[in-house]
XYZ file of N, CA and C in Angstrom:
561
model
N 108.396 142.954 102.021
C 109.585 142.250 102.463
C 110.770 142.759 101.639
N 111.807 143.176 102.349
C 112.989 143.689 101.661
C 113.872 142.518 101.215
N 114.803 142.827 100.326
C 115.683 141.794 99.792
C 116.600 141.182 100.859
N 117.240 141.972 101.752
C 118.049 141.338 102.803
C 117.238 140.440 103.742
N 116.004 140.849 104.040
C 115.158 140.025 104.899
C 114.803 138.710 104.209
N 114.534 138.785 102.906
C 114.241 137.575 102.141
C 115.428 136.608 102.167
N 116.634 137.145 101.930
C 117.814 136.280 101.940
C 118.103 135.739 103.340
N 117.822 136.535 104.376
C 117.995 136.023 105.737
C 117.085 134.827 105.976
N 115.826 134.938 105.604
C 114.902 133.819 105.786
C 115.310 132.622 104.927
N 115.772 132.886 103.714
C 116.211 131.802 102.835
C 117.407 131.070 103.429
N 118.446 131.832 103.830
C 119.640 131.210 104.396
C 119.332 130.479 105.694
N 118.540 131.095 106.560
C 118.261 130.466 107.850
C 117.407 129.207 107.684
N 116.477 129.208 106.738
C 115.677 128.006 106.490
C 116.554 126.868 105.985
N 117.478 127.190 105.073
C 118.372 126.162 104.551
C 119.311 125.657 105.648
N 119.779 126.554 106.528
C 120.655 126.127 107.628
C 119.929 125.166 108.550
N 118.708 125.502 108.931
C 117.954 124.639 109.841
C 117.628 123.300 109.176
N 117.199 123.342 107.912
C 116.864 122.090 107.213
C 118.088 121.208 107.032
N 119.211 121.801 106.662
C 120.405 120.984 106.469
C 120.952 120.477 107.804
N 120.766 121.240 108.887
C 121.189 120.755 110.204
C 120.358 119.553 110.637
N 119.076 119.583 110.331
C 118.228 118.423 110.635
C 118.651 117.225 109.799
N 119.023 117.465 108.541
C 119.465 116.369 107.683
C 120.819 115.806 108.116
N 121.653 116.644 108.732
C 122.950 116.146 109.221
C 122.738 115.068 110.273
N 121.807 115.295 111.187
C 121.619 114.327 112.269
C 120.666 113.197 111.896
N 119.873 113.356 110.841
C 118.924 112.299 110.487
C 119.380 111.445 109.312
N 120.417 111.830 108.620
C 120.894 111.057 107.480
C 121.610 109.801 107.954
N 121.345 108.676 107.288
C 121.959 107.414 107.676
C 123.356 107.258 107.069
N 123.608 107.894 105.967
C 124.894 107.781 105.295
C 125.836 108.872 105.806
N 127.026 108.526 106.300
C 127.925 109.556 106.826
C 128.403 110.540 105.772
N 128.508 110.093 104.534
C 128.924 110.995 103.458
C 127.858 112.059 103.220
N 126.605 111.659 103.228
C 125.518 112.624 103.057
C 125.475 113.607 104.228
N 125.719 113.111 105.441
C 125.729 113.992 106.610
C 126.797 115.068 106.477
N 127.970 114.693 106.008
C 129.046 115.665 105.835
C 128.684 116.686 104.763
N 128.063 116.241 103.689
C 127.676 117.182 102.630
C 126.594 118.148 103.117
N 125.652 117.661 103.915
C 124.655 118.565 104.493
C 125.297 119.545 105.476
N 126.325 119.102 106.184
C 127.037 119.995 107.096
C 127.753 121.106 106.331
N 128.335 120.767 105.199
C 128.967 121.788 104.348
C 127.925 122.786 103.856
N 126.751 122.295 103.467
C 125.674 123.194 103.030
C 125.247 124.120 104.166
N 125.181 123.594 105.384
C 124.819 124.431 106.531
C 125.871 125.512 106.767
N 127.156 125.161 106.664
C 128.219 126.147 106.864
C 128.186 127.237 105.799
N 127.940 126.863 104.572
C 127.927 127.863 103.490
C 126.770 128.833 103.685
N 125.607 128.335 104.081
C 124.475 129.231 104.293
C 124.621 130.046 105.573
N 125.285 129.510 106.584
C 125.591 130.319 107.770
C 126.548 131.446 107.397
N 127.455 131.176 106.470
C 128.336 132.239 105.979
C 127.530 133.311 105.253
N 126.482 132.908 104.553
C 125.600 133.890 103.920
C 124.910 134.780 104.948
N 124.525 134.209 106.084
C 123.917 135.011 107.153
C 124.943 135.991 107.722
N 126.191 135.532 107.894
C 127.246 136.443 108.350
C 127.458 137.580 107.362
N 127.386 137.275 106.076
C 127.542 138.326 105.058
C 126.430 139.368 105.186
N 125.224 138.902 105.424
C 124.109 139.836 105.585
C 124.278 140.705 106.830
N 124.925 140.167 107.858
C 125.127 140.919 109.092
C 126.303 141.889 108.995
N 127.058 141.820 107.895
C 128.189 142.727 107.717
C 129.500 142.183 108.244
N 129.527 140.913 108.621
C 130.750 140.295 109.124
C 131.357 139.453 108.005
N 131.933 140.153 107.027
C 132.444 139.463 105.845
C 133.604 138.542 106.171
N 134.486 138.999 107.055
C 135.644 138.179 107.392
C 135.217 136.887 108.074
N 134.246 136.969 108.984
C 133.756 135.754 109.631
C 133.127 134.805 108.623
N 132.447 135.366 107.639
C 131.846 134.528 106.602
C 132.916 133.798 105.810
N 133.962 134.511 105.432
C 135.025 133.873 104.662
C 135.797 132.864 105.509
N 136.030 133.182 106.772
C 136.713 132.235 107.652
C 135.858 130.991 107.857
N 134.556 131.159 107.968
C 133.659 130.016 108.104
C 133.775 129.107 106.889
N 133.835 129.703 105.719
C 133.977 128.898 104.503
C 135.340 128.211 104.466
N 136.397 128.984 104.671
C 137.743 128.431 104.510
C 138.061 127.413 105.615
N 137.841 127.789 106.863
C 138.259 126.929 107.969
C 137.304 125.759 108.156
N 136.025 126.044 108.319
C 135.112 124.965 108.643
C 134.851 124.049 107.465
N 134.670 124.601 106.289
C 134.447 123.728 105.142
C 135.731 122.954 104.840
N 136.897 123.600 105.025
C 138.149 122.866 104.881
C 138.285 121.780 105.927
N 137.898 122.089 107.167
C 137.960 121.086 108.233
C 136.964 119.967 107.980
N 135.812 120.296 107.418
C 134.830 119.263 107.103
C 135.345 118.371 105.984
N 136.106 118.937 105.061
C 136.701 118.099 104.026
C 137.681 117.106 104.651
N 138.458 117.549 105.639
C 139.354 116.631 106.354
C 138.536 115.602 107.125
N 137.448 116.047 107.753
C 136.566 115.120 108.457
C 135.984 114.094 107.496
N 135.618 114.535 106.317
C 135.081 113.645 105.293
C 136.109 112.565 104.945
N 137.355 112.967 104.744
C 138.403 111.988 104.451
C 138.612 111.044 105.635
N 138.550 111.589 106.831
C 138.725 110.779 108.030
C 137.624 109.724 108.123
N 136.382 110.118 107.890
C 135.254 109.180 107.959
C 135.381 108.128 106.872
N 135.770 108.543 105.673
C 135.902 107.585 104.579
C 136.999 106.570 104.893
N 138.117 107.039 105.466
C 139.207 106.114 105.780
C 138.831 105.182 106.933
N 138.093 105.671 107.892
C 137.757 104.841 109.050
C 136.627 103.853 108.760
N 135.654 104.248 107.948
C 134.474 103.409 107.754
C 134.512 102.571 106.482
N 135.480 102.788 105.612
C 135.560 102.077 104.326
C 134.231 102.149 103.570
N 133.818 103.353 103.238
C 132.561 103.579 102.541
C 132.658 102.990 101.137
N 131.614 102.276 100.715
C 131.588 101.660 99.392
C 131.137 102.702 98.369
N 132.095 103.206 97.582
C 131.771 104.255 96.616
C 131.066 103.706 95.387
N 131.170 102.423 95.117
C 130.452 101.852 93.979
C 128.943 101.968 94.195
N 128.523 101.774 95.437
C 127.104 101.917 95.752
C 126.660 103.381 95.648
N 127.537 104.307 96.053
C 127.188 105.724 95.996
C 127.099 106.241 94.566
N 127.899 105.675 93.663
C 127.931 106.170 92.285
C 126.752 105.700 91.456
N 126.012 104.700 91.920
C 124.902 104.173 91.131
C 123.826 105.221 90.866
N 123.455 105.995 91.863
C 122.367 106.953 91.700
C 122.837 108.380 91.530
N 124.023 108.570 90.971
C 124.593 109.923 90.909
C 123.861 110.819 89.908
N 123.342 110.256 88.845
C 122.695 111.087 87.823
C 121.347 111.640 88.286
N 120.677 110.979 89.202
C 119.391 111.486 89.665
C 119.549 112.735 90.535
N 120.764 112.924 91.115
C 121.022 114.106 91.936
C 121.726 115.214 91.164
N 122.055 114.989 89.921
C 122.806 115.980 89.140
C 122.065 117.314 88.999
N 120.756 117.361 88.687
C 120.094 118.673 88.570
C 120.123 119.475 89.875
N 119.924 118.805 90.999
C 119.976 119.506 92.288
C 121.386 120.013 92.554
N 122.379 119.208 92.209
C 123.766 119.618 92.384
C 124.124 120.823 91.540
N 123.604 120.883 90.324
C 123.865 122.028 89.460
C 123.219 123.287 90.031
N 122.001 123.178 90.537
C 121.318 124.333 91.117
C 122.078 124.844 92.347
N 122.487 123.933 93.229
C 123.243 124.333 94.416
C 124.578 124.958 94.013
N 125.240 124.387 93.013
C 126.501 124.941 92.537
C 126.353 126.340 91.977
N 125.283 126.588 91.224
C 125.041 127.924 90.670
C 124.758 128.921 91.787
N 123.985 128.511 92.786
C 123.695 129.399 93.920
C 124.972 129.749 94.667
N 125.824 128.747 94.915
C 127.088 129.021 95.598
C 127.993 129.920 94.766
N 128.012 129.730 93.452
C 128.811 130.594 92.580
C 128.307 132.031 92.629
N 126.991 132.222 92.609
C 126.439 133.581 92.705
C 126.786 134.225 94.047
N 126.729 133.447 95.131
C 127.095 133.992 96.437
C 128.566 134.419 96.464
N 129.436 133.595 95.896
C 130.859 133.939 95.866
C 131.120 135.164 95.000
N 130.398 135.303 93.893
C 130.571 136.486 93.047
C 130.091 137.750 93.755
N 129.020 137.638 94.534
C 128.552 138.792 95.299
C 129.561 139.190 96.366
N 130.204 138.201 96.983
C 131.217 138.499 97.988
C 132.431 139.153 97.344
N 132.847 138.641 96.191
C 134.035 139.177 95.522
C 133.806 140.606 95.037
N 132.579 140.979 94.779
C 132.294 142.320 94.284
C 132.152 143.369 95.362
N 132.311 142.988 96.603
C 132.116 143.936 97.696
C 133.376 144.769 97.912
N 133.251 146.084 97.893
C 134.400 146.971 98.120
C 134.641 147.162 99.619
N 133.613 147.018 100.420
C 133.731 147.189 101.865
C 134.538 146.065 102.490
N 134.608 144.948 101.820
C 135.279 143.765 102.341
C 136.760 144.019 102.610
N 137.432 144.750 101.748
C 138.879 144.951 101.881
C 139.209 145.736 103.158
N 138.447 146.779 103.456
C 138.734 147.580 104.651
C 138.499 146.779 105.916
N 137.394 146.070 105.983
C 137.042 145.295 107.160
C 138.064 144.183 107.392
N 138.464 143.515 106.339
C 139.425 142.421 106.457
C 140.800 142.938 106.852
N 141.206 144.077 106.298
C 142.511 144.640 106.642
C 142.561 145.035 108.115
N 141.504 145.655 108.612
C 141.476 146.064 110.020
C 141.503 144.847 110.948
N 140.750 143.828 110.593
C 140.738 142.622 111.415
C 142.080 141.902 111.358
N 142.707 141.866 110.192
C 144.031 141.265 110.057
C 145.084 142.021 110.841
N 144.979 143.339 110.872
C 145.926 144.153 111.640
C 145.847 143.816 113.121
N 144.636 143.690 113.639
C 144.468 143.350 115.058
C 144.912 141.917 115.322
N 144.558 141.010 114.411
C 144.865 139.597 114.610
C 146.365 139.332 114.619
N 147.095 139.978 113.717
C 148.528 139.704 113.600
C 149.395 140.603 114.487
N 148.812 141.516 115.241
C 149.608 142.319 116.171
C 149.262 141.981 117.617
N 148.004 142.153 117.982
C 147.606 141.955 119.380
C 147.441 140.487 119.765
N 147.015 139.660 118.825
C 146.678 138.271 119.136
C 147.546 137.278 118.378
N 148.786 137.617 118.108
C 149.639 136.746 117.296
C 149.938 135.436 118.005
N 150.141 135.458 119.327
C 150.457 134.219 120.039
C 149.254 133.274 120.066
N 148.070 133.810 120.267
C 146.870 132.974 120.229
C 146.631 132.424 118.835
N 146.907 133.224 117.816
C 146.750 132.788 116.432
C 147.705 131.632 116.131
N 148.950 131.746 116.573
C 149.922 130.675 116.362
C 149.551 129.437 117.166
N 149.005 129.615 118.362
C 148.577 128.471 119.174
C 147.429 127.722 118.495
N 146.520 128.462 117.878
C 145.426 127.817 117.140
C 145.966 127.006 115.968
N 146.950 127.547 115.286
C 147.578 126.812 114.191
C 148.245 125.540 114.686
N 148.873 125.596 115.845
C 149.521 124.421 116.425
C 148.488 123.366 116.816
N 147.363 123.799 117.365
C 146.300 122.854 117.726
C 145.758 122.165 116.483
N 145.566 122.913 115.404
C 145.083 122.307 114.164
C 146.100 121.325 113.587
N 147.384 121.655 113.689
C 148.424 120.745 113.208
C 148.425 119.445 114.004
N 148.305 119.543 115.321
C 148.269 118.342 116.162
C 147.023 117.511 115.844
N 145.901 118.153 115.607
C 144.675 117.426 115.262
C 144.822 116.706 113.929
N 145.461 117.351 112.963
C 145.654 116.717 111.659
C 146.596 115.515 111.769
N 147.671 115.655 112.529
C 148.597 114.533 112.721
C 147.893 113.398 113.472
N 147.074 113.737 114.453
C 146.324 112.721 115.192
C 145.361 111.962 114.293
N 144.700 112.655 113.375
C 143.785 111.990 112.445
C 144.546 111.042 111.528
N 145.724 111.454 111.096
C 146.530 110.581 110.230
C 146.992 109.354 110.999
N 147.437 109.543 112.240
C 147.919 108.415 113.041
C 146.781 107.444 113.345
N 145.589 107.960 113.627
C 144.464 107.085 113.952
C 144.000 106.263 112.754
N 144.161 106.788 111.567
C 143.677 106.072 110.384
C 144.761 105.274 109.687
N 145.981 105.317 110.175
C 147.080 104.591 109.546
C 146.916 103.098 109.789
N 146.905 102.346 108.708
C 146.778 100.895 108.803
C 147.999 100.253 108.171
N 148.558 99.284 108.856
C 149.699 98.555 108.309
C 149.174 97.329 107.580
N 149.381 97.303 106.279
C 148.948 96.163 105.476
C 150.080 95.145 105.431
N 149.746 93.858 105.457
C 150.809 92.854 105.555
C 151.671 92.725 104.294
N 151.154 93.022 103.128
C 151.906 92.826 101.891
C 152.670 94.052 101.438
N 152.690 95.096 102.235
C 153.378 96.330 101.863
C 154.725 96.375 102.575
N 155.795 96.617 101.817
C 157.125 96.713 102.411
C 157.273 98.065 103.094
N 157.815 98.050 104.291
C 158.029 99.273 105.044
C 159.507 99.417 105.355
N 159.912 100.640 105.570
C 161.294 100.928 105.891
C 161.519 100.711 107.388
N 162.573 99.947 107.733
C 162.940 99.714 109.119
C 164.270 100.432 109.361
N 164.197 101.613 109.943
C 165.379 102.456 110.092
C 166.373 101.832 111.058
N 165.906 101.197 112.124
C 166.808 100.578 113.094
C 167.617 99.460 112.445
N 166.974 98.667 111.577
C 167.697 97.584 110.894
C 168.700 98.156 109.894
N 168.370 99.279 109.270
C 169.304 99.889 108.320
C 170.529 100.459 109.025
N 170.331 101.070 110.168
C 171.450 101.657 110.906
C 172.334 100.558 111.502
N 171.740 99.453 111.935
C 172.489 98.375 112.567
C 173.159 97.441 111.559
N 173.019 97.689 110.292
C 173.578 96.816 109.257
C 175.097 96.890 109.243
N 175.728 95.743 109.083
C 177.186 95.679 108.971
C 177.554 95.149 107.593
N 178.858 95.065 107.335
C 179.305 94.549 106.042
C 178.901 93.081 105.888
N 178.960 92.339 106.962
C 178.623 90.913 106.897
C 177.144 90.684 106.605
N 176.277 91.537 107.144
C 174.837 91.357 106.899
C 174.378 92.066 105.632
N 175.151 93.007 105.124
C 174.726 93.779 103.964
C 175.128 93.184 102.632
N 176.175 92.349 102.624
C 176.663 91.783 101.372
C 176.697 90.269 101.505
N 176.210 89.587 100.521
C 176.251 88.130 100.513
C 176.951 87.690 99.234
N 178.039 86.983 99.381
C 178.801 86.498 98.234
C 178.351 85.081 97.935
N 177.923 84.855 96.724
C 177.407 83.554 96.319
C 178.266 83.043 95.167
N 178.737 81.814 95.282
C 179.491 81.195 94.194
C 178.517 80.501 93.261
N 178.556 80.884 92.023
C 177.673 80.294 91.023
C 178.556 79.509 90.037
N 178.213 78.274 89.837
C 178.958 77.453 88.886
C 178.675 77.928 87.466
N 179.648 77.709 86.624
C 179.522 78.146 85.237
C 178.372 77.400 84.570
N 177.486 78.162 83.928
C 176.356 77.588 83.224
C 175.140 77.331 84.108
N 175.196 77.601 85.406
C 174.080 77.366 86.332
C 173.404 78.650 86.797
N 173.837 79.795 86.302
C 173.268 81.069 86.730
C 171.921 81.349 86.078
N 171.583 82.585 86.021
C 170.310 82.965 85.439
C 170.294 82.638 83.982
């Protein structure tokens, strides 16, 4: 068994296992973390296939989008973090191992000299031939982000908010109140 074949089997096994954990996990936070693990290992498979740019885009875009999804789920479901923090030390060794593996993968990617040529050629095509589609994708992501913020916005009753219409409609009579205070009765 060659080394690339070994890593292909390793990455694909982790992708399949983490995908199963995404749909079988009861905690939404755990599901999102397993989804991030699946994306990172799918990026490793892309690296093995020679598609370095796709691997990096998978990490940057999807893992970044999953981080936004994670915030969205936390804001919508009001996850109790006190309960999650109770058992954090029992998962620390596994977290350190996963972190070291991800660091080694990133160092291997950074050391690749072929990456610069492939990325430059893809960037040249992307920013010349497909610039309008690229900008449209950016606009769709912006609208999705604004939609997520609007959906999770909650108005709390004890928080003062700015009322622009009332500020614009203010006159001298409503903006200033003159009060006569008798001597010795003030603050």
